[in-house]
GROMACS .gro file of C-alpha atoms in nm:
model
  411
    1MET     CA    1  -0.115   2.385   2.138
    2GLN     CA    2  -0.086   2.111   2.400
    3VAL     CA    3  -0.221   1.763   2.319
    4ASP     CA    4  -0.154   1.401   2.414
    5VAL     CA    5  -0.019   1.272   2.081
    6ILE     CA    6   0.118   1.416   1.758
    7VAL     CA    7   0.073   1.183   1.459
    8LEU     CA    8   0.304   1.276   1.173
    9GLY     CA    9   0.168   1.171   0.834
   10ALA     CA   10  -0.189   1.191   0.707
   11GLY     CA   11  -0.203   0.900   0.467
   12MET     CA   12  -0.429   0.602   0.530
   13VAL     CA   13  -0.196   0.473   0.803
   14GLY     CA   14  -0.156   0.801   0.989
   15VAL     CA   15  -0.524   0.893   0.963
   16SER     CA   16  -0.622   0.551   1.098
   17ILE     CA   17  -0.380   0.576   1.391
   18ALA     CA   18  -0.503   0.925   1.480
   19THR     CA   19  -0.865   0.811   1.462
   20HIS     CA   20  -0.812   0.505   1.682
   21LEU     CA   21  -0.624   0.710   1.942
   22GLN     CA   22  -0.892   0.978   1.943
   23LYS     CA   23  -1.159   0.710   1.988
   24ARG     CA   24  -0.974   0.589   2.298
   25GLY     CA   25  -0.977   0.929   2.465
   26LYS     CA   26  -0.642   1.071   2.357
   27GLN     CA   27  -0.631   1.428   2.229
   28VAL     CA   28  -0.451   1.406   1.896
   29VAL     CA   29  -0.307   1.644   1.640
   30LEU     CA   30  -0.252   1.497   1.293
   31LEU     CA   31   0.020   1.687   1.104
   32ASP     CA   32   0.124   1.670   0.740
   33ARG     CA   33   0.259   1.902   0.473
   34ARG     CA   34  -0.045   1.821   0.256
   35ASN     CA   35  -0.410   1.749   0.322
   36PRO     CA   36  -0.508   1.393   0.427
   37GLY     CA   37  -0.475   1.120   0.167
   38GLU     CA   38  -0.297   1.326  -0.099
   39GLU     CA   39   0.030   1.133  -0.118
   40THR     CA   40   0.078   0.757  -0.169
   41SER     CA   41  -0.268   0.672  -0.031
   42TYR     CA   42  -0.419   0.861  -0.325
   43GLY     CA   43  -0.273   0.654  -0.603
   44ASN     CA   44  -0.317   0.286  -0.531
   45GLY     CA   45  -0.526   0.024  -0.708
   46GLY     CA   46  -0.817   0.091  -0.477
   47LEU     CA   47  -0.817  -0.254  -0.320
   48VAL     CA   48  -0.840  -0.372   0.040
   49GLN     CA   49  -0.643  -0.686  -0.037
   50ARG     CA   50  -0.754  -0.965   0.193
   51GLU     CA   51  -0.610  -1.211  -0.058
   52ALA     CA   52  -0.256  -1.066  -0.026
   53VAL     CA   53  -0.136  -1.329   0.222
   54PHE     CA   54   0.187  -1.381   0.027
   55PRO     CA   55   0.418  -1.077   0.036
   56HIS     CA   56   0.578  -0.971  -0.293
   57PRO     CA   57   0.907  -1.167  -0.295
   58PHE     CA   58   1.226  -1.086  -0.481
   59PRO     CA   59   1.237  -1.324  -0.781
   60ARG     CA   60   1.483  -1.610  -0.750
   61GLU     CA   61   1.424  -1.814  -1.067
   62PHE     CA   62   1.679  -1.745  -1.341
   63GLY     CA   63   1.418  -1.700  -1.612
   64GLU     CA   64   1.230  -1.441  -1.410
   65LEU     CA   65   1.551  -1.259  -1.315
   66TRP     CA   66   1.659  -1.248  -1.679
   67ARG     CA   67   1.320  -1.113  -1.786
   68ILE     CA   68   1.348  -0.831  -1.533
   69ALA     CA   69   1.717  -0.767  -1.607
   70LYS     CA   70   1.629  -0.684  -1.970
   71ASN     CA   71   1.431  -0.390  -1.827
   72ARG     CA   72   1.151  -0.409  -2.081
   73SER     CA   73   0.864  -0.529  -1.864
   74ILE     CA   74   0.555  -0.354  -1.737
   75ASP     CA   75   0.560  -0.491  -1.383
   76VAL     CA   76   0.921  -0.394  -1.295
   77HIS     CA   77   1.143  -0.114  -1.426
   78TYR     CA   78   1.473   0.011  -1.288
   79HIS     CA   79   1.719   0.296  -1.340
   80LEU     CA   80   2.083   0.192  -1.364
   81ASP     CA   81   2.199   0.495  -1.166
   82ALA     CA   82   1.979   0.387  -0.873
   83LEU     CA   83   2.110   0.034  -0.834
   84ALA     CA   84   2.423   0.114  -0.633
   85GLY     CA   85   2.220   0.295  -0.368
   86LEU     CA   86   1.956   0.023  -0.362
   87ALA     CA   87   2.201  -0.270  -0.357
   88PRO     CA   88   2.208  -0.330   0.024
   89SER     CA   89   1.828  -0.319   0.049
   90LEU     CA   90   1.776  -0.537  -0.258
   91PHE     CA   91   2.031  -0.790  -0.132
   92GLY     CA   92   1.842  -0.814   0.199
   93TYR     CA   93   1.517  -0.842   0.005
   94TRP     CA   94   1.665  -1.126  -0.203
   95ARG     CA   95   1.795  -1.310   0.109
   96ASN     CA   96   1.459  -1.285   0.283
   97SER     CA   97   1.286  -1.425  -0.025
   98ALA     CA   98   1.468  -1.758   0.015
   99PRO     CA   99   1.207  -2.034   0.068
  100GLU     CA  100   1.252  -2.094   0.442
  101ARG     CA  101   1.283  -1.728   0.533
  102TYR     CA  102   0.993  -1.636   0.308
  103ALA     CA  103   0.768  -1.901   0.463
  104ALA     CA  104   0.838  -1.767   0.813
  105ILE     CA  105   0.777  -1.408   0.698
  106THR     CA  106   0.449  -1.510   0.537
  107ARG     CA  107   0.325  -1.661   0.864
  108GLN     CA  108   0.397  -1.330   1.037
  109TRP     CA  109   0.259  -1.113   0.758
  110VAL     CA  110  -0.071  -1.298   0.737
  111THR     CA  111  -0.158  -1.204   1.095
  112LEU     CA  112  -0.199  -0.847   0.972
  113ILE     CA  113  -0.364  -0.918   0.636
  114ALA     CA  114  -0.624  -1.150   0.793
  115THR     CA  115  -0.771  -0.851   0.978
  116CYS     CA  116  -0.785  -0.594   0.699
  117THR     CA  117  -1.143  -0.621   0.572
  118ALA     CA  118  -1.297  -0.637   0.919
  119GLU     CA  119  -1.095  -0.338   1.041
  120HIS     CA  120  -1.179  -0.129   0.733
  121ARG     CA  121  -1.546  -0.212   0.768
  122ALA     CA  122  -1.546  -0.118   1.137
  123LEU     CA  123  -1.397   0.226   1.066
  124ALA     CA  124  -1.613   0.278   0.757
  125GLU     CA  125  -1.928   0.205   0.955
  126GLU     CA  126  -1.837   0.476   1.206
  127ALA     CA  127  -1.736   0.711   0.926
  128GLY     CA  128  -2.051   0.647   0.721
  129SER     CA  129  -1.854   0.534   0.416
  130THR     CA  130  -1.930   0.161   0.387
  131ALA     CA  131  -2.072   0.222   0.039
  132LEU     CA  132  -1.714   0.275  -0.079
  133LEU     CA  133  -1.618  -0.080   0.026
  134ARG     CA  134  -1.764  -0.288  -0.257
  135PRO     CA  135  -1.772  -0.662  -0.170
  136VAL     CA  136  -1.719  -0.787  -0.525
  137GLY     CA  137  -1.352  -0.889  -0.518
  138PHE     CA  138  -1.126  -0.855  -0.821
  139LEU     CA  139  -1.010  -1.060  -1.118
  140ARG     CA  140  -0.674  -1.179  -1.240
  141ALA     CA  141  -0.703  -1.271  -1.609
  142PHE     CA  142  -0.452  -1.497  -1.786
  143ASN     CA  143  -0.311  -1.509  -2.138
  144ASP     CA  144  -0.147  -1.852  -2.110
  145THR     CA  145  -0.230  -2.177  -1.937
  146ALA     CA  146   0.106  -2.210  -1.757
  147THR     CA  147   0.058  -1.882  -1.569
  148ARG     CA  148  -0.308  -1.961  -1.510
  149ASP     CA  149  -0.235  -2.300  -1.357
  150LYS     CA  150   0.044  -2.158  -1.140
  151GLU     CA  151  -0.187  -1.888  -1.003
  152PHE     CA  152  -0.470  -2.137  -0.951
  153ALA     CA  153  -0.232  -2.347  -0.739
  154LYS     CA  154  -0.130  -2.037  -0.543
  155ALA     CA  155  -0.497  -1.963  -0.475
  156GLU     CA  156  -0.539  -2.314  -0.335
  157ARG     CA  157  -0.247  -2.255  -0.098
  158ALA     CA  158  -0.405  -1.927   0.011
  159ARG     CA  159  -0.715  -2.116   0.129
  160ALA     CA  160  -0.509  -2.236   0.426
  161TYR     CA  161  -0.501  -1.870   0.535
  162GLY     CA  162  -0.876  -1.824   0.505
  163VAL     CA  163  -0.875  -1.671   0.157
  164ASN     CA  164  -1.159  -1.750  -0.084
  165SER     CA  165  -1.148  -1.757  -0.462
  166ALA     CA  166  -1.311  -1.907  -0.769
  167THR     CA  167  -1.156  -2.022  -1.095
  168LEU     CA  168  -1.319  -1.901  -1.415
  169THR     CA  169  -1.316  -2.029  -1.771
  170ALA     CA  170  -1.279  -1.781  -2.056
  171ALA     CA  171  -1.655  -1.796  -2.110
  172GLN     CA  172  -1.729  -1.731  -1.743
  173LEU     CA  173  -1.490  -1.436  -1.744
  174GLN     CA  174  -1.665  -1.293  -2.050
  175GLU     CA  175  -2.001  -1.331  -1.881
  176MET     CA  176  -1.876  -1.160  -1.564
  177GLU     CA  177  -1.707  -0.870  -1.747
  178PRO     CA  178  -1.865  -0.847  -2.093
  179HIS     CA  179  -1.664  -0.542  -2.203
  180LEU     CA  180  -1.332  -0.723  -2.170
  181ARG     CA  181  -1.219  -0.833  -2.513
  182ASN     CA  182  -1.160  -1.202  -2.586
  183GLY     CA  183  -0.822  -1.370  -2.578
  184PHE     CA  184  -0.789  -1.479  -2.217
  185CYS     CA  185  -0.772  -1.848  -2.131
  186GLY     CA  186  -0.935  -1.806  -1.792
  187ALA     CA  187  -0.926  -1.600  -1.475
  188LEU     CA  188  -0.908  -1.615  -1.099
  189HIS     CA  189  -1.175  -1.435  -0.899
  190TRP     CA  190  -1.046  -1.332  -0.559
  191THR     CA  191  -1.377  -1.291  -0.379
  192ASP     CA  192  -1.272  -1.144  -0.042
  193PRO     CA  193  -1.108  -0.809  -0.132
  194TYR     CA  194  -1.300  -0.483  -0.127
  195PRO     CA  195  -1.253  -0.267  -0.437
  196VAL     CA  196  -1.278   0.104  -0.353
  197ASN     CA  197  -1.365   0.335  -0.643
  198ASP     CA  198  -1.247   0.644  -0.456
  199PRO     CA  199  -0.944   0.564  -0.236
  200HIS     CA  200  -0.889   0.930  -0.153
  201GLY     CA  201  -1.255   0.960  -0.058
  202LEU     CA  202  -1.225   0.668   0.185
  203THR     CA  203  -0.918   0.819   0.351
  204MET     CA  204  -1.098   1.152   0.378
  205SER     CA  205  -1.402   0.985   0.537
  206TYR     CA  206  -1.178   0.848   0.813
  207ALA     CA  207  -1.016   1.192   0.851
  208ARG     CA  208  -1.358   1.352   0.892
  209LEU     CA  209  -1.444   1.091   1.156
  210PHE     CA  210  -1.122   1.183   1.338
  211GLU     CA  211  -1.224   1.549   1.339
  212ARG     CA  212  -1.580   1.471   1.451
  213LEU     CA  213  -1.429   1.287   1.746
  214GLY     CA  214  -1.245   1.605   1.843
  215GLY     CA  215  -0.911   1.554   1.669
  216GLN     CA  216  -0.730   1.839   1.492
  217PHE     CA  217  -0.550   1.835   1.159
  218VAL     CA  218  -0.277   2.092   1.089
  219ILE     CA  219  -0.050   2.160   0.795
  220GLY     CA  220   0.313   2.144   0.897
  221ASP     CA  221   0.659   2.002   0.831
  222ALA     CA  222   0.733   1.673   1.009
  223MET     CA  223   1.103   1.756   1.006
  224THR     CA  224   1.035   2.014   1.278
  225LEU     CA  225   0.975   1.733   1.528
  226GLU     CA  226   1.210   1.770   1.825
  227ARG     CA  227   1.247   1.638   2.177
  228ARG     CA  228   1.123   1.852   2.460
  229SER     CA  229   1.160   1.797   2.834
  230ALA     CA  230   0.796   1.693   2.859
  231GLY     CA  231   0.780   1.501   2.532
  232TRP     CA  232   0.777   1.624   2.172
  233ARG     CA  233   0.723   1.940   1.973
  234ALA     CA  234   0.643   2.004   1.607
  235THR     CA  235   0.563   2.334   1.441
  236ALA     CA  236   0.260   2.401   1.224
  237ALA     CA  237   0.299   2.594   0.899
  238ASP     CA  238   0.155   2.907   1.062
  239GLY     CA  239   0.424   2.895   1.330
  240THR     CA  240   0.209   2.745   1.605
  241PRO     CA  241   0.407   2.502   1.823
  242VAL     CA  242   0.232   2.173   1.891
  243GLU     CA  243   0.350   1.988   2.202
  244ALA     CA  244   0.261   1.637   2.315
  245GLU     CA  245   0.381   1.367   2.549
  246GLU     CA  246   0.397   1.113   2.263
  247ALA     CA  247   0.456   1.120   1.887
  248VAL     CA  248   0.395   0.871   1.607
  249ILE     CA  249   0.593   0.873   1.282
  250ALA     CA  250   0.368   0.742   1.003
  251LEU     CA  251   0.517   0.918   0.702
  252GLY     CA  252   0.561   0.631   0.459
  253ILE     CA  253   0.877   0.662   0.251
  254TRP     CA  254   0.959   0.995   0.419
  255SER     CA  255   0.973   0.838   0.765
  256GLY     CA  256   1.344   0.764   0.745
  257ALA     CA  257   1.441   1.129   0.717
  258VAL     CA  258   1.269   1.202   1.049
  259THR     CA  259   1.382   0.889   1.236
  260ARG     CA  260   1.747   0.965   1.151
  261LYS     CA  261   1.720   1.278   1.366
  262PHE     CA  262   1.669   1.047   1.663
  263GLY     CA  263   1.934   0.789   1.584
  264TYR     CA  264   1.729   0.530   1.394
  265ARG     CA  265   1.821   0.453   1.034
  266ALA     CA  266   1.503   0.305   0.893
  267PRO     CA  267   1.590   0.043   0.627
  268LEU     CA  268   1.336   0.176   0.380
  269PHE     CA  269   1.360   0.173   0.003
  270GLY     CA  270   1.110   0.309  -0.244
  271LYS     CA  271   0.896   0.127  -0.497
  272ARG     CA  272   0.755   0.394  -0.724
  273GLY     CA  273   0.421   0.344  -0.897
  274TYR     CA  274   0.210   0.539  -1.148
  275HIS     CA  275  -0.151   0.569  -1.254
  276LEU     CA  276  -0.356   0.745  -1.519
  277HIS     CA  277  -0.733   0.755  -1.563
  278PHE     CA  278  -0.909   0.705  -1.896
  279LYS     CA  279  -1.265   0.762  -2.001
  280PRO     CA  280  -1.426   0.437  -2.119
  281GLN     CA  281  -1.560   0.434  -2.473
  282GLY     CA  282  -1.936   0.438  -2.512
  283ASN     CA  283  -2.116   0.245  -2.241
  284ALA     CA  284  -1.820   0.019  -2.162
  285GLY     CA  285  -1.741  -0.045  -1.798
  286LEU     CA  286  -1.592  -0.282  -1.545
  287THR     CA  287  -1.774  -0.421  -1.242
  288ARG     CA  288  -1.451  -0.484  -1.054
  289PRO     CA  289  -1.075  -0.437  -1.106
  290VAL     CA  290  -0.896  -0.666  -1.351
  291ALA     CA  291  -0.525  -0.747  -1.324
  292SER     CA  292  -0.342  -0.877  -1.629
  293ASN     CA  293  -0.014  -0.839  -1.820
  294GLY     CA  294   0.159  -0.671  -1.526
  295PHE     CA  295  -0.093  -0.390  -1.475
  296LEU     CA  296  -0.434  -0.327  -1.320
  297LEU     CA  297  -0.747  -0.174  -1.472
  298ALA     CA  298  -0.970  -0.045  -1.192
  299PRO     CA  299  -1.308   0.131  -1.222
  300MET     CA  300  -1.291   0.462  -1.034
  301ARG     CA  301  -1.513   0.766  -1.004
  302LEU     CA  302  -1.272   0.951  -1.231
  303GLY     CA  303  -1.271   0.679  -1.497
  304ILE     CA  304  -1.077   0.357  -1.555
  305ARG     CA  305  -0.753   0.375  -1.358
  306LEU     CA  306  -0.453   0.211  -1.522
  307THR     CA  307  -0.187   0.134  -1.261
  308THR     CA  308   0.166   0.001  -1.300
  309GLY     CA  309   0.400  -0.222  -1.104
  310VAL     CA  310   0.732  -0.113  -0.951
  311ASP     CA  311   0.980   0.150  -1.068
  312PHE     CA  312   1.316   0.160  -0.888
  313ALA     CA  313   1.478   0.503  -0.903
  314ARG     CA  314   1.696   0.737  -0.700
  315PRO     CA  315   1.516   0.932  -0.425
  316ASN     CA  316   1.363   1.250  -0.566
  317ALA     CA  317   1.433   1.148  -0.926
  318PRO     CA  318   1.179   1.297  -1.170
  319PRO     CA  319   0.886   1.076  -1.274
  320THR     CA  320   0.955   0.830  -1.555
  321PRO     CA  321   0.621   0.666  -1.645
  322VAL     CA  322   0.779   0.421  -1.890
  323GLN     CA  323   0.562   0.138  -1.766
  324LEU     CA  324   0.240   0.329  -1.837
  325ARG     CA  325   0.352   0.384  -2.197
  326ARG     CA  326   0.422   0.012  -2.228
  327ALA     CA  327   0.094  -0.088  -2.066
  328GLU     CA  328  -0.147   0.145  -2.245
  329PRO     CA  329  -0.144  -0.025  -2.590
  330ILE     CA  330  -0.205  -0.365  -2.429
  331ALA     CA  331  -0.475  -0.224  -2.204
  332ARG     CA  332  -0.651  -0.078  -2.510
  333ARG     CA  333  -0.649  -0.419  -2.675
  334ILE     CA  334  -0.832  -0.580  -2.384
  335PHE     CA  335  -1.068  -0.295  -2.288
  336PRO     CA  336  -1.211   0.000  -2.488
  337LEU     CA  337  -1.028   0.288  -2.324
  338GLY     CA  338  -1.102   0.640  -2.443
  339GLU     CA  339  -0.909   0.961  -2.382
  340PRO     CA  340  -0.695   1.021  -2.071
  341VAL     CA  341  -0.865   1.219  -1.796
  342GLU     CA  342  -0.550   1.388  -1.661
  343PRO     CA  343  -0.278   1.559  -1.866
  344GLN     CA  344   0.001   1.385  -1.672
  345PRO     CA  345   0.028   1.053  -1.485
  346TRP     CA  346   0.027   1.047  -1.105
  347MET     CA  347   0.330   0.903  -0.921
  348GLY     CA  348   0.368   0.777  -0.565
  349VAL     CA  349   0.635   0.588  -0.370
  350ARG     CA  350   0.564   0.274  -0.168
  351PRO     CA  351   0.783   0.239   0.145
  352ALA     CA  352   0.935  -0.112   0.150
  353THR     CA  353   1.163  -0.298   0.391
  354PRO     CA  354   1.412  -0.577   0.314
  355ASP     CA  355   1.205  -0.837   0.503
  356MET     CA  356   0.870  -0.732   0.350
  357LEU     CA  357   0.723  -0.652   0.693
  358PRO     CA  358   0.627  -0.307   0.824
  359ILE     CA  359   0.798  -0.138   1.117
  360LEU     CA  360   0.540  -0.101   1.395
  361GLY     CA  361   0.579  -0.014   1.760
  362ARG     CA  362   0.795   0.179   2.003
  363ALA     CA  363   1.111   0.346   1.872
  364PRO     CA  364   1.429   0.188   2.012
  365GLY     CA  365   1.552   0.385   2.312
  366GLU     CA  366   1.262   0.629   2.302
  367GLY     CA  367   0.987   0.573   2.554
  368HIS     CA  368   0.729   0.800   2.391
  369LEU     CA  369   0.808   0.782   2.018
  370TRP     CA  370   0.632   0.528   1.797
  371PHE     CA  371   0.686   0.403   1.442
  372ALA     CA  372   0.427   0.292   1.185
  373PHE     CA  373   0.567   0.269   0.833
  374GLY     CA  374   0.712   0.029   0.574
  375HIS     CA  375   0.387  -0.131   0.451
  376ALA     CA  376   0.511  -0.144   0.087
  377HIS     CA  377   0.216  -0.229  -0.139
  378GLN     CA  378  -0.035  -0.257   0.146
  379GLY     CA  379  -0.049   0.071   0.334
  380PHE     CA  380  -0.401   0.139   0.208
  381THR     CA  381  -0.506  -0.216   0.296
  382LEU     CA  382  -0.349  -0.218   0.643
  383GLY     CA  383  -0.418   0.138   0.760
  384PRO     CA  384  -0.706   0.055   0.999
  385THR     CA  385  -0.531  -0.260   1.124
  386THR     CA  386  -0.217  -0.058   1.199
  387GLY     CA  387  -0.422   0.217   1.358
  388ARG     CA  388  -0.587  -0.021   1.602
  389LEU     CA  389  -0.263  -0.206   1.679
  390ILE     CA  390  -0.059   0.109   1.749
  391ALA     CA  391  -0.340   0.259   1.958
  392GLU     CA  392  -0.371  -0.056   2.169
  393MET     CA  393   0.005  -0.063   2.232
  394MET     CA  394   0.014   0.305   2.322
  395MET     CA  395  -0.281   0.265   2.560
  396GLY     CA  396  -0.121  -0.036   2.729
  397ASP     CA  397  -0.399  -0.269   2.615
  398ALA     CA  398  -0.346  -0.624   2.495
  399PRO     CA  399  -0.280  -0.590   2.120
  400PHE     CA  400  -0.520  -0.782   1.898
  401VAL     CA  401  -0.226  -0.887   1.675
  402ASP     CA  402   0.112  -0.993   1.811
  403PRO     CA  403   0.339  -0.694   1.729
  404THR     CA  404   0.666  -0.877   1.798
  405PRO     CA  405   0.757  -0.959   1.433
  406PHE     CA  406   0.722  -0.592   1.336
  407ARG     CA  407   0.935  -0.430   1.608
  408ALA     CA  408   1.183  -0.166   1.497
  409ASP     CA  409   1.490  -0.322   1.661
  410ARG     CA  410   1.475  -0.637   1.448
  411PHE     CA  411   1.714  -0.479   1.196
   0.00000   0.00000   0.00000
């Protein structure tokens, strides 16, 4: 099979890249070991997060560090046997979260985030899936006034980056989401994000668009990628060789294993996350996702999705959904959850970098190999943005976002 480009990885990022290249006249094969959207893109909070203009920093206040060090929280959990392996990455993460560095990183990061809703809507319109992008935003509900006021101030700073929000009293929150139980002292309504009640369905709609445009999806192992005299070759699961002049590695946390074959040690580390769906009791429901107490409750087609924060573990360690067990009793106190829908929680791994920025662009020393990974919490949000940016660079067009801060050789 001879094509122009092989895109390795069929999550939201890889699917979007393949679609944008196919739109521009390239003949593309999209290759993954599983069907599109079945890995990390499947298990997010279902939000296109236009409000996420501030990357998730490493905490630097002593009180916050001590809270996390006790390892009892819902938002962060760690395994002691993983810390030695994670130490270099976490130290870089901590250094880059220093105020001056973090401010500079934020200015670079926001150039991507500012485009996310427009780029999703553009692809969804072509794919016929705009109904999945619900323009109702999401809520962050607060138990105490100190946290509330801190987040209200953060929302005001976000306005400088074009982000809209509204502050809510406890009564206004109750009116907006009547099935939330009382006890909150107020909420913040981020009005720009798009909740998506079927994240896998949205990814699949873009994959179907890619195929309608003439692209081909094949099951295969990305580790078979190898240099050839005329470019690159990968092998499909049925043994068919796929050859192309150019290749794109968009494999999320698994990208590093492939890039090492070609001399690039991607500085990725994993942030594991979990979710579990619950049936709501009676006629209870949520109009939009609600974040509180270190977790998110999101209305999905399968039920109410309860998602957790970050779990740091060794690569390939078995799932340890401790945070879900901690979150569920609190979630039941604030919303009438019924029985779980699945027998076991889902787990995925977010691919993070020490400077909180993705790795996008040409591979160092390789004229026809491209990288697109390291989006951490925002791969689902930034898939279409990344797809357009990578396609423009590969086509030699002027990129609509300056790619310089995201180049692979910055490490």
